[in-house]
Short mmCIF file of C-alpha atoms in Angstrom, two decimals:
data_model
loop_
_atom_site.label_atom_id
_atom_site.label_comp_id
_atom_site.label_asym_id
_atom_site.label_seq_id
_atom_site.Cartn_x
_atom_site.Cartn_y
_atom_site.Cartn_z
CA MET F 1253 20.58 -13.04 -32.71
CA ASP F 1254 21.08 -13.72 -36.36
CA ILE F 1255 19.81 -17.62 -35.87
CA ALA F 1256 16.53 -18.99 -35.29
CA VAL F 1257 16.50 -20.54 -31.94
CA ASN F 1258 13.82 -24.15 -31.38
CA TYR F 1259 12.92 -26.04 -28.29
CA ALA F 1260 12.32 -29.50 -28.54
CA THR F 1261 11.09 -31.41 -25.17
CA LEU F 1262 9.01 -33.79 -23.46
CA LEU F 1263 7.16 -31.30 -20.89
CA GLY F 1264 7.52 -33.35 -17.08
CA ALA F 1265 4.24 -34.87 -16.12
CA HIS F 1266 5.43 -34.37 -12.98
CA HIS F 1267 5.29 -30.08 -13.23
CA SER F 1268 2.40 -28.22 -12.52
CA SER F 1269 1.96 -25.69 -15.70
CA HIS F 1270 3.37 -22.74 -14.36
CA SER F 1271 6.92 -25.27 -13.44
CA GLY F 1272 9.26 -26.62 -14.89
CA TYR F 1273 12.16 -25.71 -17.26
CA ALA F 1274 10.08 -26.12 -20.16
CA GLN F 1275 8.52 -22.47 -18.58
CA ILE F 1276 11.17 -20.66 -21.03
CA PHE F 1277 8.56 -21.25 -23.83
CA ARG F 1278 6.37 -18.38 -22.92
CA TYR F 1279 9.03 -16.25 -23.33
CA MET F 1280 10.98 -16.62 -26.25
CA GLY F 1281 11.35 -18.88 -29.36
CA ARG F 1282 9.98 -21.68 -31.88
CA ARG F 1283 8.44 -24.88 -30.64
CA VAL F 1284 9.60 -28.11 -32.64
CA SER F 1285 6.21 -29.55 -33.36
CA ALA F 1286 6.36 -32.58 -31.76
CA PRO F 1287 4.57 -34.65 -28.88
CA THR F 1288 4.61 -32.80 -25.57
CA THR F 1289 3.76 -35.51 -22.82
CA PRO F 1290 4.30 -39.29 -23.19
CA ARG F 1291 0.49 -40.23 -24.70
CA TRP F 1292 0.89 -44.38 -24.53
CA PRO F 1293 -1.42 -46.23 -22.15
CA HIS F 1294 -0.14 -48.17 -19.15
CA GLY F 1295 0.38 -51.57 -20.97
CA ARG F 1296 2.54 -54.02 -22.28
CA LEU F 1297 3.41 -52.86 -25.19
CA PRO F 1298 4.55 -49.37 -24.31
CA ALA F 1299 5.99 -51.23 -21.72
CA LEU F 1300 8.35 -53.10 -24.13
CA LEU F 1301 9.04 -49.55 -26.38
CA ASN F 1302 10.31 -48.32 -23.79
CA THR F 1303 12.42 -50.93 -22.71
CA ALA F 1304 13.79 -51.34 -25.82
CA CYS F 1305 14.79 -48.22 -26.16
CA ALA F 1306 16.48 -47.28 -22.99
CA PHE F 1307 18.32 -50.37 -24.08
CA ILE F 1308 19.35 -49.84 -27.76
CA SER F 1309 20.46 -46.19 -26.64
CA GLY F 1310 22.41 -47.19 -24.16
CA SER F 1311 20.13 -44.37 -21.90
CA PRO F 1312 17.52 -46.62 -19.59
CA TRP F 1313 16.08 -42.70 -19.01
CA TYR F 1314 15.28 -42.52 -23.25
CA THR F 1315 11.78 -43.61 -23.93
CA PHE F 1316 9.55 -43.85 -27.26
CA SER F 1317 8.56 -40.58 -26.57
CA ALA F 1318 11.53 -39.15 -26.25
CA LEU F 1319 11.96 -41.33 -29.77
CA ARG F 1320 9.54 -39.71 -31.09
CA LEU F 1321 10.57 -36.14 -30.13
CA GLU F 1322 13.91 -37.08 -31.96
CA LEU F 1323 12.41 -37.83 -35.34
CA SER F 1324 10.01 -34.81 -35.00
CA THR F 1325 12.97 -33.05 -34.84
CA PHE F 1326 15.12 -34.25 -37.12
CA MET F 1327 11.59 -33.39 -39.48
CA ASP F 1328 12.24 -30.40 -38.61
CA MET F 1329 15.66 -29.92 -39.23
CA TRP F 1330 15.52 -31.23 -42.89
CA LEU F 1331 12.34 -28.32 -43.71
CA ARG F 1332 15.14 -25.77 -42.42
CA LYS F 1333 18.62 -24.42 -43.22
CA ASN F 1334 21.03 -22.60 -40.07
CA GLU F 1335 18.67 -22.61 -36.99
CA LEU F 1336 19.60 -23.29 -33.78
CA TYR F 1337 17.90 -26.20 -31.98
CA HIS F 1338 17.90 -26.45 -27.87
CA PHE F 1339 17.00 -29.52 -26.28
CA LEU F 1340 15.82 -28.49 -22.91
CA ASN F 1341 16.17 -31.61 -21.06
CA GLY F 1342 18.97 -33.52 -22.33
CA ASP F 1343 19.15 -35.68 -19.62
CA THR F 1344 16.16 -37.51 -20.76
CA ASP F 1345 15.00 -36.71 -24.44
CA CYS F 1346 18.04 -35.79 -26.51
CA ARG F 1347 20.48 -39.11 -27.91
CA TYR F 1348 20.49 -39.23 -30.86
CA ILE F 1349 20.33 -35.80 -32.56
CA PRO F 1350 23.93 -34.72 -31.73
CA LEU F 1351 25.45 -36.58 -34.39
CA LEU F 1352 22.84 -34.31 -37.33
CA ASN F 1353 25.26 -31.65 -35.34
CA GLY F 1354 26.01 -29.05 -38.69
CA PHE F 1355 23.52 -31.05 -40.45
CA ARG F 1356 22.33 -27.73 -43.53
CA GLY F 1357 24.18 -25.94 -41.15
CA HIS F 1358 22.21 -26.29 -38.11
CA LYS F 1359 22.80 -26.12 -34.07
CA VAL F 1360 22.39 -28.45 -30.99
CA ILE F 1361 22.69 -27.81 -28.34
CA ALA F 1362 21.46 -29.01 -25.55
CA THR F 1363 20.44 -28.96 -21.46
CA TYR F 1364 20.92 -31.27 -18.69
CA HIS F 1365 19.38 -31.39 -14.83
CA GLN F 1366 20.69 -34.34 -13.57
CA PRO F 1367 24.13 -34.52 -10.97
CA PRO F 1368 27.45 -35.82 -12.11
CA ASP F 1369 26.12 -39.33 -10.21
CA GLU F 1370 23.17 -39.40 -12.05
CA LEU F 1371 24.50 -38.01 -15.69
CA CYS F 1372 27.37 -40.62 -15.78
CA LYS F 1373 24.51 -43.38 -16.02
CA GLY F 1374 22.79 -42.36 -18.90
CA VAL F 1375 24.29 -39.22 -20.33
CA SER F 1376 27.45 -40.92 -22.76
CA GLY F 1377 30.74 -39.63 -23.77
CA PRO F 1378 30.62 -39.64 -26.94
CA VAL F 1379 26.69 -37.78 -27.39
CA LEU F 1380 28.30 -35.41 -25.21
CA GLN F 1381 31.01 -34.69 -27.91
CA ARG F 1382 28.86 -34.27 -30.66
CA LEU F 1383 27.37 -30.90 -29.16
CA THR F 1384 27.88 -27.99 -30.08
CA ALA F 1385 27.51 -26.91 -26.61
CA ALA F 1386 26.40 -28.42 -23.34
CA LEU F 1387 23.99 -25.93 -20.73
CA ALA F 1388 24.37 -26.56 -17.01
CA VAL F 1389 21.71 -25.44 -14.12
CA ALA F 1390 24.30 -25.74 -11.37
CA SER F 1391 27.83 -26.05 -11.18
CA ASN F 1392 28.54 -29.34 -9.52
CA GLN F 1393 28.07 -30.10 -13.48
CA VAL F 1394 30.71 -28.41 -15.25
CA ASP F 1395 33.56 -30.97 -14.33
CA TYR F 1396 31.47 -33.55 -15.88
CA LEU F 1397 30.20 -31.80 -18.99
CA THR F 1398 33.38 -30.24 -19.10
CA ARG F 1399 35.05 -33.67 -19.96
CA PHE F 1400 33.38 -34.15 -23.50
CA VAL F 1401 32.71 -30.62 -24.39
CA GLY F 1402 35.16 -28.93 -23.84
CA SER F 1403 35.60 -25.67 -21.30
CA ASN F 1404 34.83 -23.25 -23.72
CA ARG F 1405 31.72 -24.44 -24.40
CA VAL F 1406 30.00 -25.65 -21.52
CA PHE F 1407 27.49 -22.69 -20.07
CA VAL F 1408 26.11 -22.56 -16.29
CA ILE F 1409 22.54 -20.63 -16.26
CA PRO F 1410 20.13 -21.39 -13.83
CA HIS F 1411 16.89 -22.89 -13.95
CA GLY F 1412 13.92 -19.83 -13.25
CA VAL F 1413 10.53 -19.92 -11.22
CA ASP F 1414 7.93 -18.07 -12.29
CA THR F 1415 7.31 -15.02 -9.56
CA ASP F 1416 4.03 -13.62 -10.61
CA TYR F 1417 2.10 -16.91 -9.92
CA PHE F 1418 4.57 -18.44 -6.70
CA GLN F 1419 3.97 -15.59 -5.04
CA PRO F 1420 3.79 -14.97 -0.72
CA GLY F 1421 -0.31 -15.35 -0.07
CA GLU F 1422 -2.00 -12.86 1.35
CA GLY F 1423 -4.18 -14.34 3.94
CA SER F 1424 -3.75 -15.65 7.51
CA LYS F 1425 -1.64 -18.61 8.18
CA ILE F 1426 -3.19 -21.89 9.63
CA ASP F 1427 -3.47 -21.92 13.79
CA SER F 1428 -1.29 -24.95 13.58
CA LYS F 1429 2.46 -24.68 12.16
CA LEU F 1430 3.00 -26.11 8.70
CA VAL F 1431 6.06 -27.85 7.13
CA LEU F 1432 5.57 -28.22 3.38
CA SER F 1433 7.46 -30.95 1.24
CA VAL F 1434 6.77 -31.17 -2.00
CA GLY F 1435 8.33 -33.09 -5.16
CA THR F 1436 9.29 -36.99 -5.59
CA HIS F 1437 12.85 -37.23 -7.83
CA LEU F 1438 16.24 -37.48 -5.36
CA ARG F 1439 14.51 -36.62 -1.93
CA ASP F 1440 15.41 -38.84 1.19
CA PHE F 1441 12.41 -39.81 2.28
CA ASP F 1442 13.40 -41.73 5.22
CA THR F 1443 15.26 -38.75 6.78
CA LEU F 1444 12.40 -36.55 6.36
CA ALA F 1445 9.73 -39.04 8.03
CA LEU F 1446 12.62 -40.02 11.39
CA ALA F 1447 12.90 -36.12 11.07
CA ALA F 1448 8.66 -35.47 11.37
CA ALA F 1449 8.87 -38.22 14.10
CA THR F 1450 11.02 -36.54 16.07
CA VAL F 1451 8.86 -33.21 15.77
CA GLU F 1452 6.16 -34.94 16.61
CA ARG F 1453 7.13 -36.48 19.72
CA LYS F 1454 8.52 -33.07 20.67
CA GLU F 1455 5.79 -30.40 18.94
CA SER F 1456 2.39 -31.39 19.15
CA ASP F 1457 1.86 -28.13 16.72
CA ILE F 1458 3.76 -29.00 14.37
CA HIS F 1459 1.98 -30.32 10.86
CA PHE F 1460 3.88 -31.98 7.51
CA ALA F 1461 2.20 -31.76 4.23
CA VAL F 1462 4.07 -33.74 1.78
CA VAL F 1463 3.42 -33.31 -1.98
CA THR F 1464 5.20 -36.01 -3.42
CA HIS F 1465 3.77 -39.73 -6.09
CA PRO F 1466 1.47 -41.84 -4.13
CA GLU F 1467 4.02 -44.63 -3.65
CA ARG F 1468 6.03 -42.60 -1.60
CA GLY F 1469 3.14 -42.29 0.82
CA HIS F 1470 3.96 -46.10 2.61
CA VAL F 1471 7.48 -43.96 4.73
CA PHE F 1472 5.02 -41.79 7.13
CA VAL F 1473 2.36 -44.79 7.70
CA GLY F 1474 1.98 -44.31 11.46
CA LEU F 1475 2.90 -40.46 11.66
CA PRO F 1476 -0.72 -38.86 12.30
CA HIS F 1477 1.10 -35.72 11.90
CA VAL F 1478 2.17 -35.95 8.28
CA ARG F 1479 -0.64 -35.82 5.65
CA VAL F 1480 0.83 -37.13 1.96
CA TYR F 1481 -0.28 -35.37 -1.25
CA SER F 1482 -0.59 -36.70 -5.03
CA HIS F 1483 -1.82 -35.30 -8.28
CA ILE F 1484 -3.10 -31.87 -6.97
CA SER F 1485 -4.47 -29.36 -9.13
CA ASP F 1486 -1.51 -26.34 -9.78
CA ASP F 1487 -3.79 -23.83 -7.66
CA ASP F 1488 -3.88 -26.24 -4.66
CA LEU F 1489 -0.29 -26.70 -4.94
CA LEU F 1490 0.04 -22.94 -4.57
CA ARG F 1491 -2.59 -22.51 -1.96
CA LEU F 1492 -0.41 -25.22 0.48
CA TYR F 1493 2.88 -23.07 -0.87
CA GLN F 1494 0.77 -19.94 0.61
CA GLN F 1495 -0.15 -21.68 3.82
CA ALA F 1496 2.91 -22.83 5.06
CA ASP F 1497 5.16 -21.64 6.97
CA LEU F 1498 8.50 -22.99 5.50
CA ALA F 1499 9.49 -25.92 3.24
CA VAL F 1500 12.18 -29.06 4.05
CA PHE F 1501 13.81 -30.56 1.55
CA PRO F 1502 16.16 -33.48 2.87
CA LEU F 1503 17.95 -33.92 -0.90
CA GLN F 1504 20.14 -37.33 -1.63
CA ASP F 1505 21.73 -35.14 -4.57
CA CYS F 1506 21.10 -31.66 -6.14
CA THR F 1507 21.56 -29.92 -8.87
CA ALA F 1508 18.59 -26.84 -9.35
CA ASN F 1509 15.91 -27.49 -7.63
CA ASN F 1510 12.34 -26.76 -8.89
CA ALA F 1511 10.45 -27.23 -5.74
CA VAL F 1512 12.91 -25.49 -3.85
CA LEU F 1513 12.33 -22.25 -6.06
CA GLU F 1514 8.67 -22.46 -5.63
CA ALA F 1515 8.85 -21.87 -1.85
CA MET F 1516 11.98 -19.65 -1.93
CA ALA F 1517 9.20 -17.50 -4.80
CA CYS F 1518 5.97 -17.42 -1.97
CA GLY F 1519 8.48 -15.89 0.64
CA LEU F 1520 9.04 -20.21 2.65
CA PRO F 1521 12.58 -19.76 4.97
CA ILE F 1522 13.94 -23.33 3.86
CA VAL F 1523 16.10 -26.21 5.30
CA VAL F 1524 17.82 -27.76 2.92
CA THR F 1525 20.62 -30.26 2.90
CA ASP F 1526 23.85 -28.93 2.00
CA VAL F 1527 24.65 -30.80 -1.01
CA GLY F 1528 24.98 -31.00 -4.85
CA GLY F 1529 24.47 -27.76 -6.12
CA ILE F 1530 22.09 -26.00 -3.70
CA ARG F 1531 24.93 -23.37 -2.83
CA ASP F 1532 23.89 -22.00 -6.07
CA TYR F 1533 20.60 -21.37 -5.41
CA VAL F 1534 20.07 -21.16 -1.50
CA ASP F 1535 22.02 -19.47 1.46
CA GLU F 1536 22.07 -18.63 4.80
CA THR F 1537 20.26 -15.99 4.36
CA CYS F 1538 17.32 -17.48 2.99
CA ALA F 1539 17.66 -21.29 4.48
CA MET F 1540 19.59 -23.51 6.75
CA LEU F 1541 21.91 -25.77 5.20
CA THR F 1542 22.25 -29.19 7.13
CA PRO F 1543 23.88 -32.14 6.27
CA ARG F 1544 22.70 -34.87 4.71
CA LYS F 1545 20.97 -37.89 6.01
CA ASP F 1546 20.98 -35.74 9.74
CA ALA F 1547 17.25 -36.43 10.73
CA GLN F 1548 18.46 -34.88 14.40
CA ALA F 1549 19.28 -31.64 12.78
CA ILE F 1550 16.90 -31.62 10.13
CA ALA F 1551 14.06 -31.74 13.37
CA GLU F 1552 15.88 -28.84 15.38
CA ALA F 1553 16.63 -26.60 12.95
CA ILE F 1554 12.54 -27.09 11.55
CA MET F 1555 11.20 -26.64 15.49
CA GLN F 1556 13.71 -23.60 16.12
CA LEU F 1557 12.16 -22.03 12.74
CA CYS F 1558 8.47 -22.82 14.05
CA SER F 1559 9.01 -21.24 17.62
CA ASP F 1560 11.23 -18.33 16.17
CA SER F 1561 8.79 -15.73 13.79
CA ALA F 1562 10.77 -13.30 13.93
CA LEU F 1563 13.50 -15.61 12.30
CA ARG F 1564 11.24 -17.25 9.83
CA GLN F 1565 10.03 -13.84 8.93
CA GLN F 1566 13.36 -12.83 8.11
CA LEU F 1567 14.36 -15.42 6.36
CA GLY F 1568 11.13 -15.72 4.60
CA LYS F 1569 11.49 -11.94 2.83
CA GLN F 1570 15.38 -13.26 2.16
CA SER F 1571 14.08 -16.35 0.83
CA ARG F 1572 11.28 -14.51 -1.84
CA GLU F 1573 14.22 -11.23 -3.11
CA LYS F 1574 16.13 -14.14 -3.90
CA ALA F 1575 14.12 -16.18 -6.07
CA LEU F 1576 13.65 -12.60 -7.65
CA GLN F 1577 16.73 -13.77 -9.01
CA PHE F 1578 15.28 -16.58 -10.73
CA ASP F 1579 13.22 -15.15 -12.48
CA PHE F 1580 12.12 -16.37 -15.68
CA ARG F 1581 13.18 -13.64 -17.51
CA LYS F 1582 16.22 -12.72 -16.04
CA VAL F 1583 17.23 -16.43 -17.11
CA VAL F 1584 15.85 -15.89 -20.29
CA GLU F 1585 18.31 -13.01 -20.98
CA ARG F 1586 21.05 -14.58 -19.41
CA LEU F 1587 20.00 -17.64 -22.15
CA ALA F 1588 19.94 -15.02 -25.10
CA GLU F 1589 23.52 -13.94 -24.53
CA VAL F 1590 24.48 -17.16 -24.46
CA TYR F 1591 23.27 -18.18 -27.70
CA GLU F 1592 24.87 -14.53 -29.32
CA ILE F 1593 27.96 -16.82 -27.91
CA ILE F 1594 27.37 -20.03 -29.51
CA VAL F 1595 25.61 -18.64 -32.74
CA THR F 1596 30.38 -17.66 -33.21
CA ILE F 1597 31.47 -21.59 -32.03
#
């Protein structure tokens, strides 16, 4: 490829050092010199700046840190010619730079992670129309992006997972069955709590570990078999994945799901809501898919898997095999192929 690739993003504070789309940095390209995380302390001034940026940009997700990132990208573009600038989180970080698409021969592209019902809240048509190309992480985003970008300039590149770090553990499982749920965004915690309560009434040896934001913990008050974890270390998260017998993900909507891929890479059978783009990543060979907001179906799937070790082993083995298809090394190979196409647009 004859064009240099530069990456711009704000790293998600909720991701471990082995998680998230920004793992692409480890395999290819140059990162734009910019703040990698929002470093402003909590307080009135940061809140006012974020509110002002969201109001002026018309996007509820656009922050002052994103503005700083775009300014840094602009300065980088000023010093270079004929390069490719890839915003890894177009939903939140890419608002004004598309205006400079073509400036000094540069091309600007962005990857989008939100499902269509969320995209329309914060990503406007005029922003998308100015991009050279838009990248989706799941097929359910394609129609929305194509409406503004054009079918020949929308590409589906799956999310990846670090399968060297996230892998099945070698130690023995704990005596009781452990069901793990990880994540906060677009999770259906009310349905998860109802499912956990149903399981508790029928199976006393099944326990739940929920890794999420501390504000979500109140949903599980009164459920003694549910333990909520927040702000845990990378090693502790991996240990939970490796100790668990299965993973459950009640979802409101989704495209790619980082935690689902990590659980799969650790060889866990998956119980997940059949919604959004989830079937781009799982199928019945590795997962039990349940209807939206159906706590009873989730509870039954959990109890079936906990009582059937052969089924758990079968689905877990297929989970690991399927996760290997989304290893970041394979994702960046596909990404490089798409770059080759984009530079000719």
